[in-house]
Short mmCIF file of C-alpha atoms in Angstrom, two decimals:
data_model
loop_
_atom_site.label_atom_id
_atom_site.label_comp_id
_atom_site.label_asym_id
_atom_site.label_seq_id
_atom_site.Cartn_x
_atom_site.Cartn_y
_atom_site.Cartn_z
CA LEU E 21 -27.51 47.00 125.45
CA GLY E 22 -29.46 45.68 128.32
CA ARG E 23 -32.73 47.08 127.21
CA VAL E 24 -32.20 45.49 123.75
CA ARG E 25 -31.67 42.31 125.66
CA GLU E 26 -34.86 42.89 126.94
CA ALA E 27 -36.43 43.57 123.71
CA LEU E 28 -35.33 40.52 122.41
CA ALA E 29 -36.98 38.20 124.88
CA LEU E 30 -40.18 40.09 124.78
CA LEU E 31 -40.18 39.57 120.50
CA LYS E 32 -38.85 36.33 120.54
CA ASP E 33 -41.07 34.84 118.33
CA GLU E 34 -41.14 37.74 115.78
CA PRO E 35 -38.35 36.64 113.37
CA GLU E 36 -38.09 40.13 111.52
CA ALA E 37 -37.79 42.02 115.02
CA VAL E 38 -35.36 39.47 116.14
CA PHE E 39 -32.98 39.87 113.27
CA ARG E 40 -33.34 43.25 113.54
CA LEU E 41 -32.86 43.22 117.14
CA GLN E 42 -29.67 41.02 117.06
CA VAL E 43 -27.81 43.36 114.76
CA LYS E 44 -28.23 45.91 117.27
CA GLU E 45 -26.95 44.02 119.93
CA ASP E 46 -23.99 43.60 118.17
CA GLN E 47 -23.38 47.05 117.27
CA PHE E 48 -24.04 48.16 120.98
CA MET E 49 -21.19 45.53 121.89
CA ASP E 50 -18.90 46.68 119.35
CA ALA E 51 -19.36 50.72 120.59
CA ILE E 52 -18.86 49.33 124.09
CA ASN E 53 -15.50 47.58 123.10
CA ALA E 54 -14.34 50.61 121.32
CA ALA E 55 -15.17 52.83 123.87
CA LEU E 56 -13.38 50.92 126.47
CA GLY E 57 -10.47 50.80 124.09
CA LEU E 58 -10.31 46.97 125.03
CA ASP E 59 -7.34 45.28 123.16
CA LEU E 60 -8.16 41.25 122.73
CA SER E 61 -4.57 39.28 120.81
CA ALA E 62 -5.21 36.09 120.21
CA VAL E 63 -2.05 34.73 118.71
CA ALA E 64 -0.95 31.31 117.34
CA GLN E 65 1.93 29.86 117.96
CA PRO E 66 4.46 26.96 118.08
CA ALA E 67 3.24 24.48 121.32
CA SER E 68 6.14 25.55 124.22
CA ASP E 69 6.10 24.44 127.91
CA ASP E 70 8.52 27.22 128.36
CA ALA E 71 6.28 30.26 129.26
CA ALA E 72 8.80 32.12 130.90
CA ALA E 73 11.03 32.36 127.70
CA SER E 74 7.84 33.22 125.49
CA ALA E 75 6.76 36.39 127.95
CA SER E 76 10.20 37.86 127.72
CA PRO E 77 10.66 40.92 126.06
CA PHE E 78 14.03 39.81 124.58
CA ALA E 79 12.93 36.22 123.13
CA PRO E 80 12.55 36.53 119.23
CA ALA E 81 8.74 36.57 118.24
CA PRO E 82 7.53 33.35 117.82
CA THR E 83 6.16 32.50 114.10
CA LEU E 84 3.76 30.10 112.72
CA GLY E 85 2.57 29.75 109.40
CA ALA E 86 -0.30 27.53 107.96
CA VAL E 87 -1.19 24.60 110.14
CA VAL E 88 -1.80 20.85 109.22
CA PRO E 89 -4.07 18.25 109.91
CA GLY E 90 -2.84 16.53 113.38
CA GLN E 91 -0.67 19.42 114.52
CA THR E 92 -0.50 20.59 118.15
CA PHE E 93 0.15 24.39 118.71
CA ASP E 94 -0.92 26.92 121.40
CA VAL E 95 -3.49 30.04 121.53
CA ARG E 96 -2.16 32.78 123.51
CA LEU E 97 -4.93 35.13 124.71
CA VAL E 98 -4.31 38.77 125.85
CA LEU E 99 -7.04 40.90 126.62
CA THR E 100 -6.20 44.39 127.96
CA ASN E 101 -8.40 47.58 129.36
CA ARG E 102 -7.14 50.57 128.20
CA SER E 103 -9.77 52.60 129.98
CA PRO E 104 -10.17 53.61 133.55
CA VAL E 105 -13.60 52.25 133.90
CA PRO E 106 -13.01 48.67 135.03
CA VAL E 107 -14.38 45.65 133.63
CA LEU E 108 -14.96 42.41 135.15
CA VAL E 109 -13.44 39.51 133.05
CA SER E 110 -15.33 36.06 133.16
CA ASP E 111 -13.41 34.27 130.67
CA LEU E 112 -11.32 33.85 127.42
CA ASP E 113 -11.96 30.95 125.24
CA ILE E 114 -11.46 30.16 121.47
CA ARG E 115 -14.10 28.62 119.09
CA THR E 116 -13.37 26.66 116.24
CA ARG E 117 -15.44 25.03 113.10
CA ILE E 118 -14.03 21.84 113.42
CA ARG E 119 -13.61 19.47 116.01
CA ALA E 120 -10.52 19.79 117.95
CA ASP E 121 -8.88 19.04 121.23
CA LEU E 122 -8.70 21.65 123.22
CA ARG E 123 -6.49 22.11 126.69
CA ALA E 124 -6.86 25.36 128.32
CA GLU E 125 -5.55 27.04 131.72
CA THR E 126 -8.26 27.90 134.06
CA ILE E 127 -8.19 31.86 135.15
CA GLN E 128 -10.28 33.05 137.91
CA PRO E 129 -12.88 36.17 137.21
CA ALA E 130 -10.76 39.42 137.59
CA THR E 131 -11.46 42.82 137.64
CA LEU E 132 -9.52 44.67 134.74
CA THR E 133 -8.74 48.10 135.66
CA TYR E 134 -6.73 50.79 133.66
CA ASN E 135 -4.03 49.30 131.30
CA ALA E 136 -4.38 45.74 133.36
CA SER E 137 -4.60 42.79 131.46
CA VAL E 138 -5.50 38.94 131.70
CA LEU E 139 -3.67 36.31 129.76
CA LYS E 140 -4.69 32.74 129.26
CA ARG E 141 -3.07 29.78 126.80
CA ILE E 142 -4.77 27.15 125.07
CA ARG E 143 -3.45 24.61 123.53
CA VAL E 144 -5.02 22.83 120.08
CA THR E 145 -4.82 20.02 118.63
CA LEU E 146 -6.17 19.19 115.19
CA PRO E 147 -7.84 15.85 114.12
CA ASP E 148 -5.95 13.94 111.45
CA ASP E 149 -9.12 14.68 109.38
CA ALA E 150 -9.45 18.32 109.93
CA PRO E 151 -10.93 19.67 106.58
CA LEU E 152 -8.27 22.40 104.90
CA SER E 153 -9.05 25.65 104.60
CA ARG E 154 -10.95 26.60 101.49
CA PRO E 155 -13.40 28.62 100.15
CA TYR E 156 -17.24 27.63 100.86
CA PHE E 157 -18.22 27.96 97.28
CA ARG E 158 -16.54 25.99 94.14
CA ARG E 159 -17.64 25.18 90.56
CA GLU E 160 -16.21 22.13 88.78
CA GLY E 161 -15.09 24.16 85.81
CA ILE E 162 -15.25 27.29 84.12
CA GLN E 163 -17.90 25.97 81.76
CA GLN E 164 -20.33 25.74 85.19
CA ALA E 165 -21.94 29.28 85.07
CA ARG E 166 -22.78 28.93 89.33
CA TYR E 167 -21.03 28.24 92.10
CA ASP E 168 -22.02 25.41 94.38
CA VAL E 169 -22.20 26.43 98.20
CA LEU E 170 -20.42 24.20 100.12
CA ASP E 171 -21.69 25.09 103.56
CA PRO E 172 -25.03 27.30 103.66
CA ALA E 173 -23.90 28.54 106.92
CA ASP E 174 -21.21 30.56 105.25
CA LEU E 175 -23.89 32.23 102.50
CA TYR E 176 -23.19 35.76 101.76
CA SER E 177 -19.93 36.01 103.98
CA PRO E 178 -16.58 37.34 101.70
CA THR E 179 -14.30 34.30 102.97
CA GLY E 180 -16.39 31.59 105.66
CA THR E 181 -15.98 31.19 109.18
CA PRO E 182 -12.20 30.66 110.21
CA VAL E 183 -10.78 28.23 111.69
CA LEU E 184 -10.20 29.69 115.27
CA ALA E 185 -12.21 32.63 116.67
CA ALA E 186 -11.42 33.98 119.99
CA ARG E 187 -13.80 35.54 122.79
CA ALA E 188 -13.47 37.60 125.64
CA SER E 189 -16.39 37.58 127.84
CA TYR E 190 -16.69 40.38 130.32
CA THR E 191 -19.08 42.41 132.30
CA VAL E 192 -19.23 46.58 132.58
CA ASP E 193 -21.90 48.21 135.08
CA GLY E 194 -23.40 44.84 135.24
CA VAL E 195 -24.25 44.04 131.52
CA PRO E 196 -22.54 41.27 129.84
CA VAL E 197 -20.59 42.08 126.91
CA ARG E 198 -18.53 39.83 124.56
CA LEU E 199 -15.63 40.89 122.25
CA ASP E 200 -14.88 38.37 119.06
CA ARG E 201 -11.29 38.17 117.62
CA VAL E 202 -10.21 35.73 114.91
CA VAL E 203 -6.93 34.06 115.55
CA ARG E 204 -3.89 34.80 113.82
CA SER E 205 -0.25 33.88 113.78
CA ARG E 206 2.98 35.91 113.30
CA GLU E 207 4.49 35.14 109.82
CA PRO E 208 8.12 36.41 108.83
CA GLN E 209 7.74 38.73 106.07
CA LEU E 210 11.20 40.10 104.73
CA PRO E 211 12.24 42.71 104.69
CA TYR E 212 9.11 44.04 105.92
CA GLY E 213 9.24 42.29 109.60
CA TYR E 214 6.12 40.07 110.40
CA ALA E 215 2.67 39.91 109.39
CA MET E 216 -0.03 38.58 111.31
CA ARG E 217 -2.13 36.11 109.11
CA GLU E 218 -5.51 34.17 109.88
CA VAL E 219 -4.79 30.96 110.57
CA LYS E 220 -5.43 28.06 107.85
CA VAL E 221 -5.32 24.45 107.55
CA VAL E 222 -3.25 23.16 104.88
CA PRO E 223 -2.32 19.56 103.72
CA ALA E 224 0.45 18.26 105.54
CA LEU E 225 1.90 17.26 101.66
CA ALA E 226 0.69 19.42 98.71
CA VAL E 227 0.48 17.84 95.77
CA ASN E 228 0.61 20.63 92.79
CA VAL E 229 0.17 19.82 89.15
CA LEU E 230 2.11 22.55 87.18
CA ALA E 231 0.17 22.21 84.17
CA ARG E 232 -3.62 20.85 84.48
CA GLN E 233 -4.44 20.79 80.98
CA ALA E 234 -2.84 18.96 78.22
CA VAL E 235 -3.32 18.69 74.27
CA VAL E 236 -2.25 16.04 71.97
CA PRO E 237 -2.98 16.80 68.45
CA LEU E 238 -4.28 13.15 67.26
CA ALA E 239 -1.59 13.20 64.29
CA ALA E 240 0.92 12.91 66.88
CA ALA E 241 -1.14 10.76 69.14
CA ALA E 242 2.34 8.79 69.95
CA ALA E 243 3.90 11.97 71.32
CA PRO E 244 4.94 11.79 74.86
CA VAL E 245 2.99 14.11 77.52
CA PRO E 246 5.17 15.73 80.13
CA VAL E 247 3.62 15.53 83.47
CA ASP E 248 5.38 17.98 86.13
CA VAL E 249 4.73 17.63 89.67
CA GLU E 250 5.78 19.77 92.68
CA LEU E 251 5.68 18.67 96.31
CA VAL E 252 4.98 20.78 99.07
CA ASN E 253 5.77 19.79 102.76
CA ASN E 254 4.17 21.46 105.27
CA ARG E 255 4.64 19.23 108.51
CA ASP E 256 7.60 19.83 110.84
CA GLY E 257 9.40 16.77 111.27
CA GLY E 258 9.77 15.89 107.34
CA MET E 259 7.90 12.95 105.55
CA GLU E 260 8.75 10.54 103.23
CA GLY E 261 7.38 8.35 100.58
CA THR E 262 6.54 7.86 96.73
CA LEU E 263 4.65 9.51 93.84
CA THR E 264 2.96 7.80 91.35
CA LEU E 265 0.66 8.72 88.55
CA ARG E 266 -2.67 7.02 87.97
CA VAL E 267 -2.94 6.72 84.33
CA PRO E 268 -5.71 5.57 82.01
CA ASP E 269 -6.00 1.63 81.03
CA GLY E 270 -3.21 1.01 78.07
CA TRP E 271 -1.18 4.28 79.55
CA ARG E 272 2.33 4.19 80.99
CA ALA E 273 4.18 6.67 83.28
CA ASP E 274 8.04 6.88 83.10
CA PRO E 275 9.67 7.02 85.80
CA ALA E 276 6.81 4.54 87.62
CA ALA E 277 7.19 5.82 90.55
CA ALA E 278 9.27 8.39 92.45
CA THR E 279 10.54 8.52 96.08
CA PHE E 280 10.90 11.57 98.12
CA ALA E 281 12.07 12.66 101.86
CA PHE E 282 11.64 15.85 103.28
CA ALA E 283 13.30 16.89 107.06
CA ARG E 284 11.40 20.09 107.71
CA ALA E 285 8.46 22.43 106.81
CA GLY E 286 8.88 24.45 103.51
CA GLU E 287 10.50 22.43 101.26
CA LYS E 288 9.59 21.53 98.38
CA ARG E 289 10.71 18.90 94.97
CA ARG E 290 9.74 18.93 91.68
CA PHE E 291 9.48 15.69 89.46
CA ARG E 292 8.84 15.30 86.04
CA PHE E 293 6.85 12.37 84.44
CA THR E 294 6.45 11.29 80.81
CA VAL E 295 3.48 9.60 79.66
CA SER E 296 2.76 7.87 76.61
CA ALA E 297 -0.67 7.65 75.47
CA PRO E 298 -1.34 5.08 72.44
CA GLY E 299 -4.94 5.12 71.13
CA LEU E 300 -5.52 8.56 72.03
CA GLY E 301 -9.54 9.77 70.80
CA PRO E 302 -10.74 12.95 70.13
CA ARG E 303 -12.30 13.00 74.16
CA ASP E 304 -10.98 13.86 77.42
CA TYR E 305 -8.37 11.62 79.64
CA ARG E 306 -7.41 11.96 83.57
CA ILE E 307 -3.81 11.73 84.70
CA GLU E 308 -3.89 11.95 88.63
CA ALA E 309 -0.80 12.61 90.92
CA VAL E 310 -1.19 10.60 94.07
CA ALA E 311 1.87 10.92 96.55
CA THR E 312 1.84 8.26 99.53
CA SER E 313 3.44 9.04 103.08
CA LYS E 314 3.03 6.28 105.98
CA GLY E 315 -0.15 4.68 104.45
CA ARG E 316 -1.72 8.10 103.51
CA GLU E 317 -2.58 9.44 100.52
CA TYR E 318 -2.32 13.09 99.12
CA ARG E 319 -3.94 13.76 96.21
CA GLU E 320 -4.70 17.71 96.54
CA GLY E 321 -2.69 20.84 95.86
CA TYR E 322 -3.32 24.30 96.06
CA SER E 323 -2.06 27.75 94.79
CA VAL E 324 -1.50 30.64 97.15
CA ILE E 325 -3.19 34.38 96.70
CA ASP E 326 -0.30 36.05 98.83
CA LYS E 327 0.07 39.94 98.36
CA ARG E 328 1.63 42.00 101.16
CA ASP E 329 -1.06 43.71 103.46
CA LEU E 330 -4.11 41.63 102.44
CA GLU E 331 -5.16 37.99 104.36
CA SER E 332 -3.72 35.35 102.54
CA ARG E 333 -5.93 32.52 100.69
CA PHE E 334 -5.37 28.75 99.51
CA ILE E 335 -7.12 27.91 96.51
CA CYS E 336 -7.57 24.18 96.89
CA ARG E 337 -7.12 22.11 93.47
CA PRO E 338 -7.06 18.32 92.86
CA ALA E 339 -3.78 17.36 91.43
CA ASP E 340 -4.86 15.75 88.49
CA VAL E 341 -4.45 16.41 84.25
CA ALA E 342 -6.81 16.63 81.71
CA VAL E 343 -5.28 15.56 78.40
CA ARG E 344 -7.78 15.82 75.52
CA GLY E 345 -7.00 14.67 72.29
CA VAL E 346 -7.49 17.17 69.40
CA GLU E 347 -7.85 17.03 65.54
CA ALA E 348 -5.14 19.81 64.78
CA LYS E 349 -2.26 19.62 62.32
CA VAL E 350 0.30 21.99 62.38
CA ALA E 351 3.01 22.62 59.45
CA PRO E 352 5.97 20.51 60.18
CA GLY E 353 9.41 21.59 62.09
CA LEU E 354 7.57 24.91 63.10
CA THR E 355 9.73 27.29 64.81
CA VAL E 356 7.90 30.15 66.82
CA GLY E 357 9.30 32.96 68.82
CA TYR E 358 7.19 34.65 71.31
CA VAL E 359 7.15 37.73 73.13
CA MET E 360 5.34 37.64 76.45
CA GLY E 361 3.32 40.12 77.23
CA VAL E 362 1.52 40.22 80.60
CA GLY E 363 1.83 37.06 81.22
CA ASP E 364 -0.58 34.19 79.64
CA GLU E 365 -0.30 30.08 78.60
CA VAL E 366 -0.30 30.64 74.84
CA PRO E 367 3.52 29.45 74.84
CA SER E 368 2.32 26.14 76.08
CA GLY E 369 -0.22 26.07 74.04
CA ILE E 370 1.75 26.47 70.74
CA ALA E 371 4.20 23.80 72.55
CA GLN E 372 1.75 21.05 72.72
CA LEU E 373 0.82 21.58 69.15
CA GLY E 374 4.31 20.29 68.52
CA ALA E 375 5.85 23.47 67.71
CA THR E 376 9.46 24.62 69.00
CA VAL E 377 8.77 28.09 71.08
CA GLN E 378 11.42 30.34 72.04
CA LEU E 379 10.41 33.64 74.66
CA LEU E 380 12.12 36.66 72.87
CA GLY E 381 13.88 39.00 75.13
CA GLU E 382 15.05 42.48 74.45
CA SER E 383 18.26 41.29 72.88
CA ASP E 384 16.59 38.90 70.78
CA LEU E 385 14.18 42.16 69.14
CA ALA E 386 17.25 44.09 68.93
CA SER E 387 19.48 42.11 67.16
CA ALA E 388 18.85 38.21 66.81
CA ASP E 389 18.29 36.83 63.10
CA LEU E 390 14.46 36.71 63.16
CA ARG E 391 14.63 34.86 59.66
CA LYS E 392 14.87 31.58 61.73
CA PHE E 393 11.33 31.90 62.70
CA ASP E 394 8.33 30.59 60.80
CA ALA E 395 6.28 33.13 63.05
CA ILE E 396 6.52 35.47 65.57
CA VAL E 397 3.56 36.29 68.31
CA THR E 398 3.42 39.15 70.59
CA GLY E 399 1.23 37.75 73.51
CA THR E 400 -1.25 39.47 75.65
CA ARG E 401 -1.25 43.54 76.07
CA ALA E 402 2.43 43.02 74.80
CA TYR E 403 2.54 46.62 73.36
CA ALA E 404 1.36 47.91 77.01
CA VAL E 405 4.14 46.64 79.09
CA ARG E 406 6.80 45.87 76.62
CA GLU E 407 8.93 48.89 76.13
CA ASP E 408 11.47 46.76 73.62
CA LEU E 409 8.95 45.81 71.80
CA ARG E 410 7.68 49.49 70.92
CA THR E 411 11.37 50.06 70.56
CA TYR E 412 12.02 47.51 68.33
CA ASN E 413 9.15 47.08 66.59
CA GLN E 414 10.43 48.14 63.28
CA ARG E 415 12.74 45.15 62.95
CA LEU E 416 9.56 43.08 63.38
CA LEU E 417 7.78 44.92 60.40
CA ASP E 418 11.05 44.22 58.41
CA TYR E 419 10.70 40.50 59.35
CA VAL E 420 7.41 40.45 57.98
CA LYS E 421 8.56 42.25 54.88
CA ALA E 422 10.96 39.93 54.06
CA GLY E 423 8.64 36.95 54.17
CA GLY E 424 7.92 36.42 57.97
CA ASN E 425 4.73 35.87 59.39
CA LEU E 426 3.66 37.74 62.50
CA ILE E 427 0.61 37.10 64.64
CA VAL E 428 -0.26 40.06 67.03
CA LEU E 429 -2.74 38.93 69.75
CA TYR E 430 -5.10 40.88 71.33
CA ASN E 431 -3.58 44.64 73.06
CA THR E 432 -5.25 47.90 74.67
CA ALA E 433 -4.68 51.40 72.72
CA GLU E 434 -0.42 51.25 73.48
CA LEU E 435 -0.89 49.36 70.09
CA ASP E 436 -1.23 52.39 67.89
CA PRO E 437 -1.75 50.74 64.26
CA LYS E 438 -0.58 54.10 62.86
CA ALA E 439 2.90 53.70 64.64
CA PHE E 440 3.31 49.83 64.97
CA ALA E 441 1.40 48.12 62.24
CA PRO E 442 2.38 48.28 58.23
CA PHE E 443 -0.95 50.30 57.22
CA PRO E 444 -2.72 52.36 59.46
CA GLY E 445 -5.91 51.65 61.33
CA GLU E 446 -7.88 52.56 64.58
CA LEU E 447 -7.34 50.73 68.14
CA THR E 448 -9.11 53.44 70.68
CA LEU E 449 -9.38 53.46 74.18
CA ARG E 450 -12.78 52.42 73.78
CA ALA E 451 -12.52 49.63 71.72
CA GLU E 452 -15.21 46.64 71.13
CA GLU E 453 -15.48 43.58 72.50
CA VAL E 454 -17.72 40.18 72.38
CA SER E 455 -17.94 39.22 75.84
CA GLU E 456 -20.55 36.27 75.04
CA GLU E 457 -18.52 33.21 74.53
CA ASP E 458 -21.48 31.67 72.65
CA SER E 459 -21.58 34.59 70.32
CA PRO E 460 -22.74 33.54 66.77
CA VAL E 461 -19.45 33.67 63.86
CA GLU E 462 -19.80 34.96 60.16
CA PHE E 463 -16.91 34.11 57.96
CA LEU E 464 -16.31 37.23 56.29
CA ALA E 465 -13.68 35.47 53.62
CA PRO E 466 -14.29 31.99 53.67
CA THR E 467 -11.85 31.17 50.50
CA HIS E 468 -9.33 32.85 52.73
CA PRO E 469 -6.28 29.90 52.79
CA VAL E 470 -6.09 30.34 56.49
CA PHE E 471 -9.62 28.89 56.97
CA HIS E 472 -8.70 25.91 54.81
CA HIS E 473 -4.86 24.66 55.77
CA PRO E 474 -3.51 22.82 57.50
CA ASN E 475 -6.87 22.30 59.46
CA VAL E 476 -10.29 22.99 57.76
CA ILE E 477 -11.85 25.86 60.14
CA THR E 478 -15.79 25.70 60.26
CA LYS E 479 -18.38 27.36 62.71
CA ALA E 480 -17.97 24.36 64.94
CA ASP E 481 -14.41 25.54 65.61
CA PHE E 482 -16.14 28.45 67.71
CA ASP E 483 -18.34 25.82 69.76
CA GLY E 484 -17.44 25.25 73.21
CA TRP E 485 -15.28 28.71 74.20
CA VAL E 486 -15.17 29.94 77.26
CA GLU E 487 -15.74 33.59 79.20
CA GLN E 488 -15.62 35.33 75.81
CA ARG E 489 -14.86 35.69 72.42
CA GLY E 490 -12.49 38.57 72.18
CA THR E 491 -11.50 41.93 73.42
CA LYS E 492 -10.11 45.29 71.89
CA PHE E 493 -11.00 44.81 68.10
CA TRP E 494 -9.96 47.63 65.91
CA SER E 495 -12.52 50.18 64.68
CA SER E 496 -11.61 50.88 61.32
CA TRP E 497 -8.58 49.67 59.28
CA ASP E 498 -6.73 50.37 55.93
CA PRO E 499 -8.47 48.20 52.50
CA ALA E 500 -4.98 46.29 52.46
CA TYR E 501 -6.39 44.45 55.66
CA THR E 502 -8.84 41.70 55.29
CA PRO E 503 -11.40 41.23 57.91
CA LEU E 504 -11.93 37.32 58.23
CA ILE E 505 -14.56 37.10 60.39
CA ALA E 506 -17.57 38.96 62.50
CA THR E 507 -19.01 38.40 65.91
CA TRP E 508 -21.18 40.28 68.32
CA ASP E 509 -23.00 40.15 71.55
CA LYS E 510 -27.11 40.43 71.62
CA GLY E 511 -27.93 43.94 70.68
CA GLN E 512 -24.68 44.85 69.39
CA PRO E 513 -23.67 45.39 65.70
CA PRO E 514 -21.08 42.72 63.98
CA GLN E 515 -17.53 43.65 65.11
CA ALA E 516 -15.27 42.72 62.19
CA GLY E 517 -12.26 44.02 63.66
CA GLY E 518 -11.05 41.38 65.85
CA TRP E 519 -8.90 39.16 63.21
CA LEU E 520 -7.47 41.03 60.17
CA HIS E 521 -4.62 39.78 57.91
CA ALA E 522 -2.64 41.91 55.37
CA LYS E 523 0.29 40.84 53.10
CA TYR E 524 3.27 43.22 53.86
CA GLY E 525 6.22 42.63 51.74
CA ASN E 526 6.43 38.83 51.14
CA GLY E 527 4.87 38.00 54.61
CA HIS E 528 1.84 37.93 56.51
CA TYR E 529 0.88 40.46 59.15
CA THR E 530 -2.34 39.33 61.63
CA TYR E 531 -4.33 41.25 64.44
CA PHE E 532 -6.19 38.62 66.61
CA ALA E 533 -7.75 39.71 69.37
CA TYR E 534 -9.59 36.62 69.97
CA ALA E 535 -9.02 35.10 73.29
CA PHE E 536 -6.70 32.57 72.58
CA HIS E 537 -5.26 33.14 76.38
CA ARG E 538 -8.46 32.23 77.68
CA GLN E 539 -9.13 29.27 75.53
CA LEU E 540 -5.71 27.26 75.35
CA PRO E 541 -5.61 26.85 79.31
CA TYR E 542 -9.14 25.06 78.80
CA ALA E 543 -7.95 22.72 76.06
CA VAL E 544 -11.13 24.45 73.68
CA PRO E 545 -10.03 22.48 70.57
CA GLY E 546 -11.19 24.77 68.07
CA ALA E 547 -8.80 27.44 69.57
CA TYR E 548 -5.88 25.03 69.04
CA ARG E 549 -6.99 24.39 65.07
CA LEU E 550 -7.21 28.32 64.58
CA LEU E 551 -3.60 28.60 66.52
CA ALA E 552 -2.22 25.99 64.20
CA ASN E 553 -3.40 27.77 61.24
CA LEU E 554 -2.19 31.14 61.74
CA LEU E 555 1.18 29.89 62.62
CA SER E 556 1.97 27.43 59.93
CA LEU E 557 0.50 30.54 57.52
CA GLY E 558 3.97 31.78 56.62
CA LYS E 559 5.36 27.98 56.22
CA LEU E 560 2.71 26.55 53.96
CA TYR E 561 2.51 29.95 51.91
CA GLY E 562 5.92 30.88 51.52
CA ARG E 563 6.82 33.87 49.23
CA ALA E 564 5.86 32.60 45.70
CA GLU E 565 2.99 31.16 47.05
CA THR E 566 2.34 34.67 48.79
CA ARG E 567 2.22 36.35 45.80
CA GLU E 568 -0.07 34.02 43.97
CA LYS E 569 -2.29 33.53 46.50
CA PHE E 570 -3.02 37.01 47.67
#
């Protein structure tokens, strides 16, 4: 290590050499720290002046969740030497990527022998404007193909610089060495005990809008727009204030404001507002949720990626709702049953069209009267995860045969058309997909009623799609099925197995592998128009019309 530093001093004007030698310097320090078995513990915990109680082995382990701007807490640093080689410790300290007030105990240089430790406590007070923990990259929306880098210093790092990092500085055999560790806090993780998490900064009050996209059919522009907002208090000692919605001119929110009061950190409350949107046009509008407490406004929330044995990540989002007026009509009084698969937001999209949606459980599939539904939809990969769907699938086919309208959204090979569809087909393990969201579309049956009622579907309805066209297309099918469109990626032959329709008895069976689950959450107008036509097919073309039209 000493020789590497001598080389660094000699070659300081050679950037390539400096880069490689600095990497080697870090590697040598890692090797020395590992060989000595040095253990640096850096734990954030609630601020306390009772050092004796916190050091007692009988005291409960102090826990601390994510911290908020303005909060004061302690960081307890302990360095232990697990080797017989003595090391001279010069300091224990922490580094922050944000401006913070640090008040540290003073320790004298000490020689650590076998199993000896040195402890230092640092009190940290975050500023009121401390930046929140968030990824150093972001994009404004899914349509943006590349991320913006917020902090170039973090480029190529998986998560960015931690809020707090501890450093032990010591000397062994006359050579200075350092040992760095991320500062973590102890969080309860029942029933498994405790988890050590990297210290994160979150807003004192998180404002989470539960559905960030809303679609209003222009034919029903007077329909109210429900807005659900969840407040999460992260500040000890409680908070109180008001929650309001800021809406476009001429719109009105009911109630105009809601009051909230929290007594402790971790409390949550949900509020529902109803927004009237007169004069809605075919464009985007914005509703913003704002919580105000002690003169400070909070207009941002977050979702948490929290998995056992993995580091928690907070994904911050503005507390707003994008409302889009869409030229989409649906058959009046439509009632839809939905068999949820792995989870998607399609039921919410159906409801926004003005239809009534009921999620179907095992008892519904087993014995409910399915005739009351104008359409039944099986959700994303439902045949892969719903054993009850496979068990009672024949009841759905009987429903179709009696005049029902069954729409099967994309599935993996667990959907065997020969076993679960009214007519045979092939859905293989290597089923085709079309990944390019702007791939060309060819209408194969342009006179089919599903393209004309209640909305006239054109190629323009496939504009503005996001992420992909669709996946898990059938590779072959019985002549009883009518392929309705074809699409393809560059260099791929046309794929026609993504949208198949068959008349079965008096009803309609549709396999639809196009990505509703991706388009509807982003309010893609054409996807809503296609969905409206699929759902309306059975109601607009009943038994007599079915025999005439097909």
